[in-house]
CSV table of C-alpha atoms and ligand atoms in Angstrom, one decimal:
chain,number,residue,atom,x,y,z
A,1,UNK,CA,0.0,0.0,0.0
A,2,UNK,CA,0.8,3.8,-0.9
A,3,UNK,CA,2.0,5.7,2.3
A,4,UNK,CA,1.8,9.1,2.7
A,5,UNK,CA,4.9,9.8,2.3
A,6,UNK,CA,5.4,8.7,-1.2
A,7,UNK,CA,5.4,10.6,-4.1
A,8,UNK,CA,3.1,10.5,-6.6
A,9,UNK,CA,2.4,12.3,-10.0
A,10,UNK,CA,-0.7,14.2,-10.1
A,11,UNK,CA,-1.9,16.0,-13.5
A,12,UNK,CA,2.0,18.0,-14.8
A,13,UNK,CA,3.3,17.9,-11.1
A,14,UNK,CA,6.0,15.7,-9.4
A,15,UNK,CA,4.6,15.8,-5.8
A,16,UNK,CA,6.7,14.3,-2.6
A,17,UNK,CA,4.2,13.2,-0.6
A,18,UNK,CA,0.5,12.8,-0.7
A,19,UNK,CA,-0.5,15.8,1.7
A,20,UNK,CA,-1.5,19.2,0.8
A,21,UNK,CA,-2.0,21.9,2.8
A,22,UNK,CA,-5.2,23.0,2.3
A,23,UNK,CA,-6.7,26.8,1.2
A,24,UNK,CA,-6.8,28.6,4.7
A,25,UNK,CA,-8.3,32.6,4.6
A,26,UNK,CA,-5.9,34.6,6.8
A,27,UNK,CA,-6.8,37.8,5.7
A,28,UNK,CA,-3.7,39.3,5.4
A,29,UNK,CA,-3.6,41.3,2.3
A,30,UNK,CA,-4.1,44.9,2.5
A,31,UNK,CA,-5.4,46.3,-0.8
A,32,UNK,CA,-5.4,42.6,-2.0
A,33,UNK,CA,-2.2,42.5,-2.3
A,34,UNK,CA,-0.5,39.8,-0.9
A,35,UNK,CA,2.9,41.0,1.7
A,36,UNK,CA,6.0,39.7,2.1
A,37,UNK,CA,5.4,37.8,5.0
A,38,UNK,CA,2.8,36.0,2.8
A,39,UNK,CA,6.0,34.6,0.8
A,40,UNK,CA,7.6,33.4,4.1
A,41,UNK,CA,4.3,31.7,5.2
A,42,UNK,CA,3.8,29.2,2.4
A,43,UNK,CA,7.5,28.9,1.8
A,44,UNK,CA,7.7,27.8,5.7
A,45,UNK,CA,5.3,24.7,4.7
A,46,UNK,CA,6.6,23.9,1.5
A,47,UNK,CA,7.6,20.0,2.9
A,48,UNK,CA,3.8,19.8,1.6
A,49,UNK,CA,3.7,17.9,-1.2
A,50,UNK,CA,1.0,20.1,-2.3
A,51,UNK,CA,0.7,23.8,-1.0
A,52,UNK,CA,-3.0,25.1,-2.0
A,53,UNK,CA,-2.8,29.0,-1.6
A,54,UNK,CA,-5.7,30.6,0.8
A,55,UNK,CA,-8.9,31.5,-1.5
A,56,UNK,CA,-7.6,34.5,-3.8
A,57,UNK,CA,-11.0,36.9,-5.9
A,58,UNK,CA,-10.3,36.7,-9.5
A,59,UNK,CA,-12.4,39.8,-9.6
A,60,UNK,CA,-13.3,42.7,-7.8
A,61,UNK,CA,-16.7,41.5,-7.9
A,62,UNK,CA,-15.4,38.2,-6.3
A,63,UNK,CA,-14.4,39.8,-3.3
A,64,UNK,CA,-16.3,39.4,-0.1
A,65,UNK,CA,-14.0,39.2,2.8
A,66,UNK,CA,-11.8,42.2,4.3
A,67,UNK,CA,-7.8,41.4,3.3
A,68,UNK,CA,-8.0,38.3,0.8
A,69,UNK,CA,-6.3,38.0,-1.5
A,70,UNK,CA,-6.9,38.9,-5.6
A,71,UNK,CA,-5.6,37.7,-9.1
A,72,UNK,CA,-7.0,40.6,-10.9
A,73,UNK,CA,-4.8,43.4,-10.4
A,74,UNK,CA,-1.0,43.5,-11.9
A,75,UNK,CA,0.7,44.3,-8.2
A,76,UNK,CA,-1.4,41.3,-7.1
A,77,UNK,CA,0.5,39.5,-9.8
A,78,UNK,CA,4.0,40.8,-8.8
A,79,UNK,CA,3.4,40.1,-5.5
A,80,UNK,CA,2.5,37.0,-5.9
A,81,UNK,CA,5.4,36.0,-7.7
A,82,UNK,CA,7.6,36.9,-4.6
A,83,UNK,CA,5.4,33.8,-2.9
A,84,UNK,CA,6.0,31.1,-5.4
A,85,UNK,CA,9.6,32.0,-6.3
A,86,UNK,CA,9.9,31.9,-2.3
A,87,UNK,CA,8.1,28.2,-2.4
A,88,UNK,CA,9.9,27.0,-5.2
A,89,UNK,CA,12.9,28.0,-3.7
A,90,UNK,CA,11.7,26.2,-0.5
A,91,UNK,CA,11.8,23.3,-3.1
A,92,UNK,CA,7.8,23.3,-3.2
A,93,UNK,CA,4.6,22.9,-5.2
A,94,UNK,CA,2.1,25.5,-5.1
A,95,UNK,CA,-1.7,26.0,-6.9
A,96,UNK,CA,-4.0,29.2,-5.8
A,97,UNK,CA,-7.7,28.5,-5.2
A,98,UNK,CA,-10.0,30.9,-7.8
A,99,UNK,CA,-12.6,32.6,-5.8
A,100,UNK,CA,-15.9,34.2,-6.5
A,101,UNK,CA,-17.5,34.1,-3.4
A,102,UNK,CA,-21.4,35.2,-5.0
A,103,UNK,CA,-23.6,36.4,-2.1
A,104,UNK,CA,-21.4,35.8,0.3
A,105,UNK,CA,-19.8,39.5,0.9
A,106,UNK,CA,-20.5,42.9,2.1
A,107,UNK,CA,-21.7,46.2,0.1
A,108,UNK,CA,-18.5,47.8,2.1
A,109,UNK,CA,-15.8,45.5,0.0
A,110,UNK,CA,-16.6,46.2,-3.1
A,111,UNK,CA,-17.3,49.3,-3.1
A,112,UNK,CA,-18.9,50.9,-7.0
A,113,UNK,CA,-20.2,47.7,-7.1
A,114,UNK,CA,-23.9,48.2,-5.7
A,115,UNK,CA,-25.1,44.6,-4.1
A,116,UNK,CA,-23.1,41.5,-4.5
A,117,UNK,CA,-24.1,39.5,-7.1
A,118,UNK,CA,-25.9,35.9,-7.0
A,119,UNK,CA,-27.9,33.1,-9.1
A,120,UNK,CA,-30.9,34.5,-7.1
A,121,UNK,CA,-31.7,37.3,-4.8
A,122,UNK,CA,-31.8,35.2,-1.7
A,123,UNK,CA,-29.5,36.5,1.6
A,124,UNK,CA,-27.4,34.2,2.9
A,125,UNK,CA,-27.7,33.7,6.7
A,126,UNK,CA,-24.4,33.9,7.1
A,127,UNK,CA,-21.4,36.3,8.2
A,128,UNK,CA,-18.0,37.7,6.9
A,129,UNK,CA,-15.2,39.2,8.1
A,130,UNK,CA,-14.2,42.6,8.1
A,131,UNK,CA,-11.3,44.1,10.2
A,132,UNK,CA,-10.9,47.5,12.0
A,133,UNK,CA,-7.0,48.1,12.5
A,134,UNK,CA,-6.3,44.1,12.1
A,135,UNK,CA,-9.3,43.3,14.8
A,136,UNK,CA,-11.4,40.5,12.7
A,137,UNK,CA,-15.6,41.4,13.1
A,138,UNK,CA,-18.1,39.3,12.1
A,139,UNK,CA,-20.7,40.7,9.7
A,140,UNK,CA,-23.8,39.5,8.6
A,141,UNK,CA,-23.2,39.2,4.4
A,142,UNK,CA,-25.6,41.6,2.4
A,143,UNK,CA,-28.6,41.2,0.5
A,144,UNK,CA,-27.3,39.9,-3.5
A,145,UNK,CA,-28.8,40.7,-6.5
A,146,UNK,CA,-30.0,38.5,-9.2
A,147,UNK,CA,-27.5,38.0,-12.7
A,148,UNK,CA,-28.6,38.7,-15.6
A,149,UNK,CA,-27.9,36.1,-18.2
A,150,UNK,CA,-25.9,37.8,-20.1
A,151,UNK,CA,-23.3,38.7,-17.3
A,152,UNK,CA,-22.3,34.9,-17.0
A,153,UNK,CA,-19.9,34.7,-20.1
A,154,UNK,CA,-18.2,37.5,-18.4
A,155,UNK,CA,-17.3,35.7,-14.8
A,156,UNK,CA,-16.4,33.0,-16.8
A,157,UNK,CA,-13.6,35.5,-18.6
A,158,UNK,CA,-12.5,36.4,-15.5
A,159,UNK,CA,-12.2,33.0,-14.2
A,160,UNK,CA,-10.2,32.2,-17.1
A,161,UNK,CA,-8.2,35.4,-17.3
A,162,UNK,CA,-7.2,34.8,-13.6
A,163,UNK,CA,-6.0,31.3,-14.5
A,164,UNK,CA,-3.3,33.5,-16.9
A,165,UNK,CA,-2.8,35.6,-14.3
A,166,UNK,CA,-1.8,32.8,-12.0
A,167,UNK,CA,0.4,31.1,-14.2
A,168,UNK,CA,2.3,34.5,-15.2
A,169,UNK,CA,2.7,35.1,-11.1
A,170,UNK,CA,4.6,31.7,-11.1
A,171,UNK,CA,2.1,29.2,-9.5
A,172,UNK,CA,2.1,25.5,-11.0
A,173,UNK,CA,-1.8,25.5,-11.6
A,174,UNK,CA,-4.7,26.6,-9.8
A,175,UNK,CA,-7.4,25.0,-8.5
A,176,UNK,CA,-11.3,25.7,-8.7
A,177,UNK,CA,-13.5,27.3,-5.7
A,178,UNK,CA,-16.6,25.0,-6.1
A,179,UNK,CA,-17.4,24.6,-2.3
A,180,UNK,CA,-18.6,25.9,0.7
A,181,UNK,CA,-21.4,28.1,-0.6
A,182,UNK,CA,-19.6,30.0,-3.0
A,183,UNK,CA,-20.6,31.9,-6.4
A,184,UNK,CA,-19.9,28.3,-7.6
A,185,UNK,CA,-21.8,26.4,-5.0
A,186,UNK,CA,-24.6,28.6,-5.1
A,187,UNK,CA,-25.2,27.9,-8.9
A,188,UNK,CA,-25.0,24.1,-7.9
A,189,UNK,CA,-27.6,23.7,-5.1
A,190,UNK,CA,-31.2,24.2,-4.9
A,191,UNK,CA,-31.1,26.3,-1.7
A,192,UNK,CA,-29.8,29.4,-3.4
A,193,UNK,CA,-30.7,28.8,-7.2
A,194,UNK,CA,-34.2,29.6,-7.8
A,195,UNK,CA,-33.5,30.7,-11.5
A,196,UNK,CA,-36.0,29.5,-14.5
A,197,UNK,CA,-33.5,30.1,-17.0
A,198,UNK,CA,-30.1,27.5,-18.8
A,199,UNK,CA,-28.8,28.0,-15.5
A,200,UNK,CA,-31.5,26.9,-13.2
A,201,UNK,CA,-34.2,24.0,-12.2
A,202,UNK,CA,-32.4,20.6,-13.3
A,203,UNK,CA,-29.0,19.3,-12.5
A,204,UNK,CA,-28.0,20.2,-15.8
A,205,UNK,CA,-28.8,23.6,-15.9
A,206,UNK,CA,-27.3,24.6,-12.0
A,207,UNK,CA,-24.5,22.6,-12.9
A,208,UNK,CA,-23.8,24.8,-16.6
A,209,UNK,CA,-21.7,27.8,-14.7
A,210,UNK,CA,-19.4,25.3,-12.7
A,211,UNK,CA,-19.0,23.4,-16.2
A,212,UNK,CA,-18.1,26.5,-18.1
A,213,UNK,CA,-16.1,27.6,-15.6
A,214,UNK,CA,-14.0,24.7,-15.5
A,215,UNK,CA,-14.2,24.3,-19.4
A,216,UNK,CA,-12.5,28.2,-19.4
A,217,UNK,CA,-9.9,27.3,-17.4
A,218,UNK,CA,-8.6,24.2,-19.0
A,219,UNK,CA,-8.9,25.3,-22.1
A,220,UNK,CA,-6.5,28.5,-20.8
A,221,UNK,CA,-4.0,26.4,-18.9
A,222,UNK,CA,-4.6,22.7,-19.4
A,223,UNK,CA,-6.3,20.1,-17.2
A,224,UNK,CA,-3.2,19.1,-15.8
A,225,UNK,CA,-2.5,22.1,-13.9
A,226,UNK,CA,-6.1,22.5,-12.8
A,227,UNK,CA,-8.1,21.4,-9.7
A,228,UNK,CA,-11.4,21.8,-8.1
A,229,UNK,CA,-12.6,21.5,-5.0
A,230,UNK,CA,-15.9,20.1,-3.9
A,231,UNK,CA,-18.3,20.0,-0.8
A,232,UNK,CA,-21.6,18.0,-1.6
A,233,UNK,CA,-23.1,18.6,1.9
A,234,UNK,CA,-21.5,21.3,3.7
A,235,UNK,CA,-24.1,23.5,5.6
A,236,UNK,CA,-21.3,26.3,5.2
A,237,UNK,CA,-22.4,29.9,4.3
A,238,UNK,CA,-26.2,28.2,4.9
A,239,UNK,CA,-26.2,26.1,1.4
A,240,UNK,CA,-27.9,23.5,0.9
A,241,UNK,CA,-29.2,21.3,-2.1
A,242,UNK,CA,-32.3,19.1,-2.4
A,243,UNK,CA,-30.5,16.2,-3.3
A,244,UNK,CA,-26.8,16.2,-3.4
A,245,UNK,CA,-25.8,12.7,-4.7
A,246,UNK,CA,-27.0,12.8,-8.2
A,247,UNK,CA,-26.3,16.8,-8.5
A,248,UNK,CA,-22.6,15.6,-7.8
A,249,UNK,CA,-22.4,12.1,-9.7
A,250,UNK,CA,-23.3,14.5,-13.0
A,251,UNK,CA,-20.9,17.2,-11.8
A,252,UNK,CA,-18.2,14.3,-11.3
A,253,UNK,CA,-19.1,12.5,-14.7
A,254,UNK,CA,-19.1,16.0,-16.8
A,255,UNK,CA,-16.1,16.8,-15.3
A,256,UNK,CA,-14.3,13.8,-16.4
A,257,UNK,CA,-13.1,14.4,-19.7
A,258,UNK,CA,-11.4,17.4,-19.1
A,259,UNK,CA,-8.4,15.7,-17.6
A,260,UNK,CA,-7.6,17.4,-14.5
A,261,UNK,CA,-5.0,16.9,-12.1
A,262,UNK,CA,-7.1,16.5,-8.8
A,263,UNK,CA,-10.3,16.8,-7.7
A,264,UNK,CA,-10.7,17.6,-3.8
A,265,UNK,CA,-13.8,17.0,-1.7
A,266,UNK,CA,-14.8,17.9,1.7
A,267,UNK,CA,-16.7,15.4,3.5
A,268,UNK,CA,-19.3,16.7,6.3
A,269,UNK,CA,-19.2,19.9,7.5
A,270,UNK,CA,-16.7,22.3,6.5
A,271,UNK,CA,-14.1,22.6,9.4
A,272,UNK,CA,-17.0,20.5,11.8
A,273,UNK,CA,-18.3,17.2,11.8
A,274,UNK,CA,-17.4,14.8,8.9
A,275,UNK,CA,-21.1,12.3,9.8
A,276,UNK,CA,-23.6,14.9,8.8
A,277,UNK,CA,-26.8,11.5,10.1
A,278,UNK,CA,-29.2,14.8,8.9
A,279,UNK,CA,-27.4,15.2,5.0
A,280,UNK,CA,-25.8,11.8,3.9
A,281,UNK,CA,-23.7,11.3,1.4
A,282,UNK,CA,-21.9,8.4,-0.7
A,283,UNK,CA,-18.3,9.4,-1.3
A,284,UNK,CA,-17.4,6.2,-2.4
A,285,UNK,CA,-20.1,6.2,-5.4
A,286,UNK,CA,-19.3,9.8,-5.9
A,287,UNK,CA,-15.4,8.9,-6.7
A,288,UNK,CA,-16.9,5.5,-8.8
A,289,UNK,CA,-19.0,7.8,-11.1
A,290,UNK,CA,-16.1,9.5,-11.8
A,291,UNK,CA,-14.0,6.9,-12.8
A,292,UNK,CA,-16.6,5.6,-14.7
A,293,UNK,CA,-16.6,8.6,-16.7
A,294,UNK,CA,-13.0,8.0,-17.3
A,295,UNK,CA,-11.8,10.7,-14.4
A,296,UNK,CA,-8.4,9.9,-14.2
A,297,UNK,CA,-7.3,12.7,-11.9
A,298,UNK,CA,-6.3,12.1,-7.9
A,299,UNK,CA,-8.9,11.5,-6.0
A,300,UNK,CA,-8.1,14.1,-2.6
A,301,UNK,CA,-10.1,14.3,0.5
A,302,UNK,CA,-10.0,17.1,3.5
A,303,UNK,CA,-11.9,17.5,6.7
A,304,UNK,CA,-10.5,16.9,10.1
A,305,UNK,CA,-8.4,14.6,8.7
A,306,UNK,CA,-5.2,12.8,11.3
A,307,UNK,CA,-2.7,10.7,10.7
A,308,UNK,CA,-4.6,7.7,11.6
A,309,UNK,CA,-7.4,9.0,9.4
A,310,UNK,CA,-5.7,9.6,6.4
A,311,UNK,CA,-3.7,6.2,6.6
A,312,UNK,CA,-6.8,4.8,6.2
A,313,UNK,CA,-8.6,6.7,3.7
A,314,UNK,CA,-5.2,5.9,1.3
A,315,UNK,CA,-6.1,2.3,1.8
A,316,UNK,CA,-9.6,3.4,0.9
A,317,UNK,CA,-9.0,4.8,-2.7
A,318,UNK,CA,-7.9,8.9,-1.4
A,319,UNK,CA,-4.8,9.8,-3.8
A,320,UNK,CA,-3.9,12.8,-1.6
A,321,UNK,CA,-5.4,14.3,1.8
A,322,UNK,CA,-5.5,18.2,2.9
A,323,UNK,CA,-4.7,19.2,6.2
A,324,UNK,CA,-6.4,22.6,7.5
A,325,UNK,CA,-6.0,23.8,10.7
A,326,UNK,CA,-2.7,21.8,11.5
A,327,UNK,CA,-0.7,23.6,8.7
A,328,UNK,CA,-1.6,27.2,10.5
A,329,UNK,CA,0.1,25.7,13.8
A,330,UNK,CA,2.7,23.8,12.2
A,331,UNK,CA,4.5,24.7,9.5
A,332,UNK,CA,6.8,20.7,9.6
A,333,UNK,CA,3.4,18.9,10.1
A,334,UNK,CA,5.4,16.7,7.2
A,335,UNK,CA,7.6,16.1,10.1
A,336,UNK,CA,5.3,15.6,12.7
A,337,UNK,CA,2.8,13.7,11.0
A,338,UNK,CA,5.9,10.9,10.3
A,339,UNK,CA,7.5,10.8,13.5
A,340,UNK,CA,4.2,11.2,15.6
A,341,UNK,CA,5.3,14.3,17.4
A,342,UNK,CA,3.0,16.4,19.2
A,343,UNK,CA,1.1,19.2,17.4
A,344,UNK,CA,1.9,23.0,18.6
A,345,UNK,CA,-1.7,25.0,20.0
A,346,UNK,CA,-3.5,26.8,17.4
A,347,UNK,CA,-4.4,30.0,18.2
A,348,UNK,CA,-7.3,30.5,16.4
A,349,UNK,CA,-7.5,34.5,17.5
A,350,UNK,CA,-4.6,35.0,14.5
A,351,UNK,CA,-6.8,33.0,12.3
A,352,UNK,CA,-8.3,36.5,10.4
A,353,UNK,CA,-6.4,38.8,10.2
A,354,UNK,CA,-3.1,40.4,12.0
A,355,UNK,CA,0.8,40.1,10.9
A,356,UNK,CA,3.7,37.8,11.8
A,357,UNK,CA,2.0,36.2,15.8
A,358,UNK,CA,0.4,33.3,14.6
A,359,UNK,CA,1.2,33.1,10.9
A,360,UNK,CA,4.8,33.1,10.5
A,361,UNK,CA,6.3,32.3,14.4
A,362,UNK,CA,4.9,29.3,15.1
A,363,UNK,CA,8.1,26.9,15.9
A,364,UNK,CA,9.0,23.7,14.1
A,365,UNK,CA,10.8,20.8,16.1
A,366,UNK,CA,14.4,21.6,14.9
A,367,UNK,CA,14.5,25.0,14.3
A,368,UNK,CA,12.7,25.8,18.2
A,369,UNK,CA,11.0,28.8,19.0
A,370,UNK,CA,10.3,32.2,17.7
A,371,UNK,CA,9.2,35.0,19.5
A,372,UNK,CA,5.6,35.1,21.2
A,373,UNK,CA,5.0,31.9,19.5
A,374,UNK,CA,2.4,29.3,19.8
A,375,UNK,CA,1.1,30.8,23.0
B,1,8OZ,C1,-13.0,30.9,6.5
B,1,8OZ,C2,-13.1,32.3,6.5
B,1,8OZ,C3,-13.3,33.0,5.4
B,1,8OZ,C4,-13.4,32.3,4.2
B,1,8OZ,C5,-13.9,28.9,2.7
B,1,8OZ,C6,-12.7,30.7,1.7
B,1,8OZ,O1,-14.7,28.5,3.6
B,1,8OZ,C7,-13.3,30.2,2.8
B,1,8OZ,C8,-13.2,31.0,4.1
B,1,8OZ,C9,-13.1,30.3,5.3
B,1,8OZ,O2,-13.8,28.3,1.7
């Protein structure tokens, strides 16, 4: 059997291991623009076979969180750069998630824009974060207006021009924000797509955007450098779909022909319970119809995943597993994970927002402490 620890070749990358850090918001990007400590951050956990940058707009539009990240802007571009020559240095592999986060934002971060935009004109019960002087605060997300058809062809452009945009700032691919009850999500499931038009009512119709999207990008930069991540059931930024399993057996069957490198799925509740008794959900049939389809892409799973955990999901069928929270804490999990050390505290007060205390000073096991770390 596989470990963990082996390499493995997913879509046009040589990775080292099987674990990936997955996207974490730290909100740490004044004006969008990532900072140099950004660079130090992800070069820090580059032992990661895969490194999956924090979710990063690809618009203005897409923006619904104070200090994310964009791809939109040629000084986001640059600065980016500084972050994967940094990792590559570091002798890493990195991919940036695309983000459109839909309904989920605030009228105050995206200012010009009016309302943010949605499938339908439903709130989501749901907060974001916005930050006076560094200090995260919980807002609730504002009310979103409808699209208009003929807006769609012109997220997809952006989609696809920030695919471009991530290759020219030096990352090795990028990987689709499908999940947690984003623009992308919201298109998906039922609970926040009451359209009547192509992109609306059946499967087929709320799964066209994701499709297109996905189509865009691959055409731009080539399956193999392209992922997408996934979360059938999440309650997360209060989605929810009818009836998840066939929505995401066609999403996983149309998705196979277009050859990508991974696709990654969150099982349960984002960053909470994976057994969901009140939303169930086959993973297992999920993966099946999409190597049915002829998916040949690895197969990579995330949610409060340890080492005992993921052991066992390789011997299940996972290619890859993401690690969350223990990356923020522990820059040589790698390390940890294979001897079985002891994880550092998390301090989950850095988690939004702030500098260096809690993003780049938490210790590893050789190289000891750094100041006011891992308190
Ligand atoms: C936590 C805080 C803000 C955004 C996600 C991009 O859930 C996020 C996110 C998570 O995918």
């Amino acid at each position: 059997m596989p470990s963990l620890f082996d390499p493995l070749r997913v879509g046009a990358w040589h990775l080292k291991n099987r674990i990936a850090m997955a996207p974490l918001t730290r909100n740490r990007a004044p004006g969008a623009v990532p900072q140099a400590i950004t660079a130090t951050y992800y070069a820090q956990r580059a032992s990661a076979g895969l490194l999956i940058t924090e979710a990063t707009a690809i618009s203005h539009q897409a923006q619904g969180y104070a200090d994310v990240p964009g791809l939109y802007a040629p000084e986001q571009v640059a600065a980016w750069r500084t972050v994967t020559d940094a990792v590559h240095a570091a002798g890493g592999c990195i991919v940036t998630q695309l983000w459109h986060v839909g309904r989920v934002s605030h009228t105050s971060l995206q200012p010009g824009e009016g309302a943010p935009v949605a499938p339908s004109a439903i709130a989501a019960k749901t907060k974001t974060v916005l930050l006076d002087n560094g200090v995260p605060r919980f807002e609730d997300t504002s009310v979103p207006r409808a699209l208009a058809l003929d807006e769609l062809p012109g997220i997809v452009a952006d989609y696809r021009r920030a695919a471009r945009a991530a290759l020219d700032a030096g990352f090795d691919g990028v990987e689709i924000h499908a999940a947690n009850g984003y623009l992308l999500d919201q298109f998906l499931k039922t609970g926040a797509n009451q359209r009547a038009d192509a992109y609306g009512g059946p499967i087929e119709h709320r799964a066209r955007l994701l499709l297109e999207v996905a189509q865009a990008i691959t055409d731009e930069i080539g399956g193999s450098r392209t992922g997408i991540r996934l979360s059938p059931v999440t309650p997360a930024n209060d989605i929810a779909d009818a009836d998840p399993q066939p929505l995401f057996e066609h999403v996983l069957r149309c998705l196979a022909p277009l050859g990508l490198a991974y696709v990654h799925v969150i099982e349960g509740s984002t960053g909470g319970p994976r057994d969901l008794p009140e939303r169930p959900f086959d993973y297992a049939a999920a993966q099946a119809a999409y190597r049915s389809a002829g998916g040949q892409g690895a197969w990579m799973v995330n949610n409060g995943y340890t080492r005992e955990l993921a052991d066992a999901a390789l011997t299940d069928g996972a290619d890859l597993v993401a690690f969350g929270r223990p990356f923020i804490a522990n820059p040589d999990l790698l390390e940890r994970l294979r001897t079985g050390a002891p994880l550092n505290p998390n301090d989950r007060s850095t988690w939004y927002g702030g500098g260096e205390r809690g993003y780049t000073d938490y210790p590893t096991l050789t190289a000891g402490h750094a100041a006011g770390s891992a308190a």
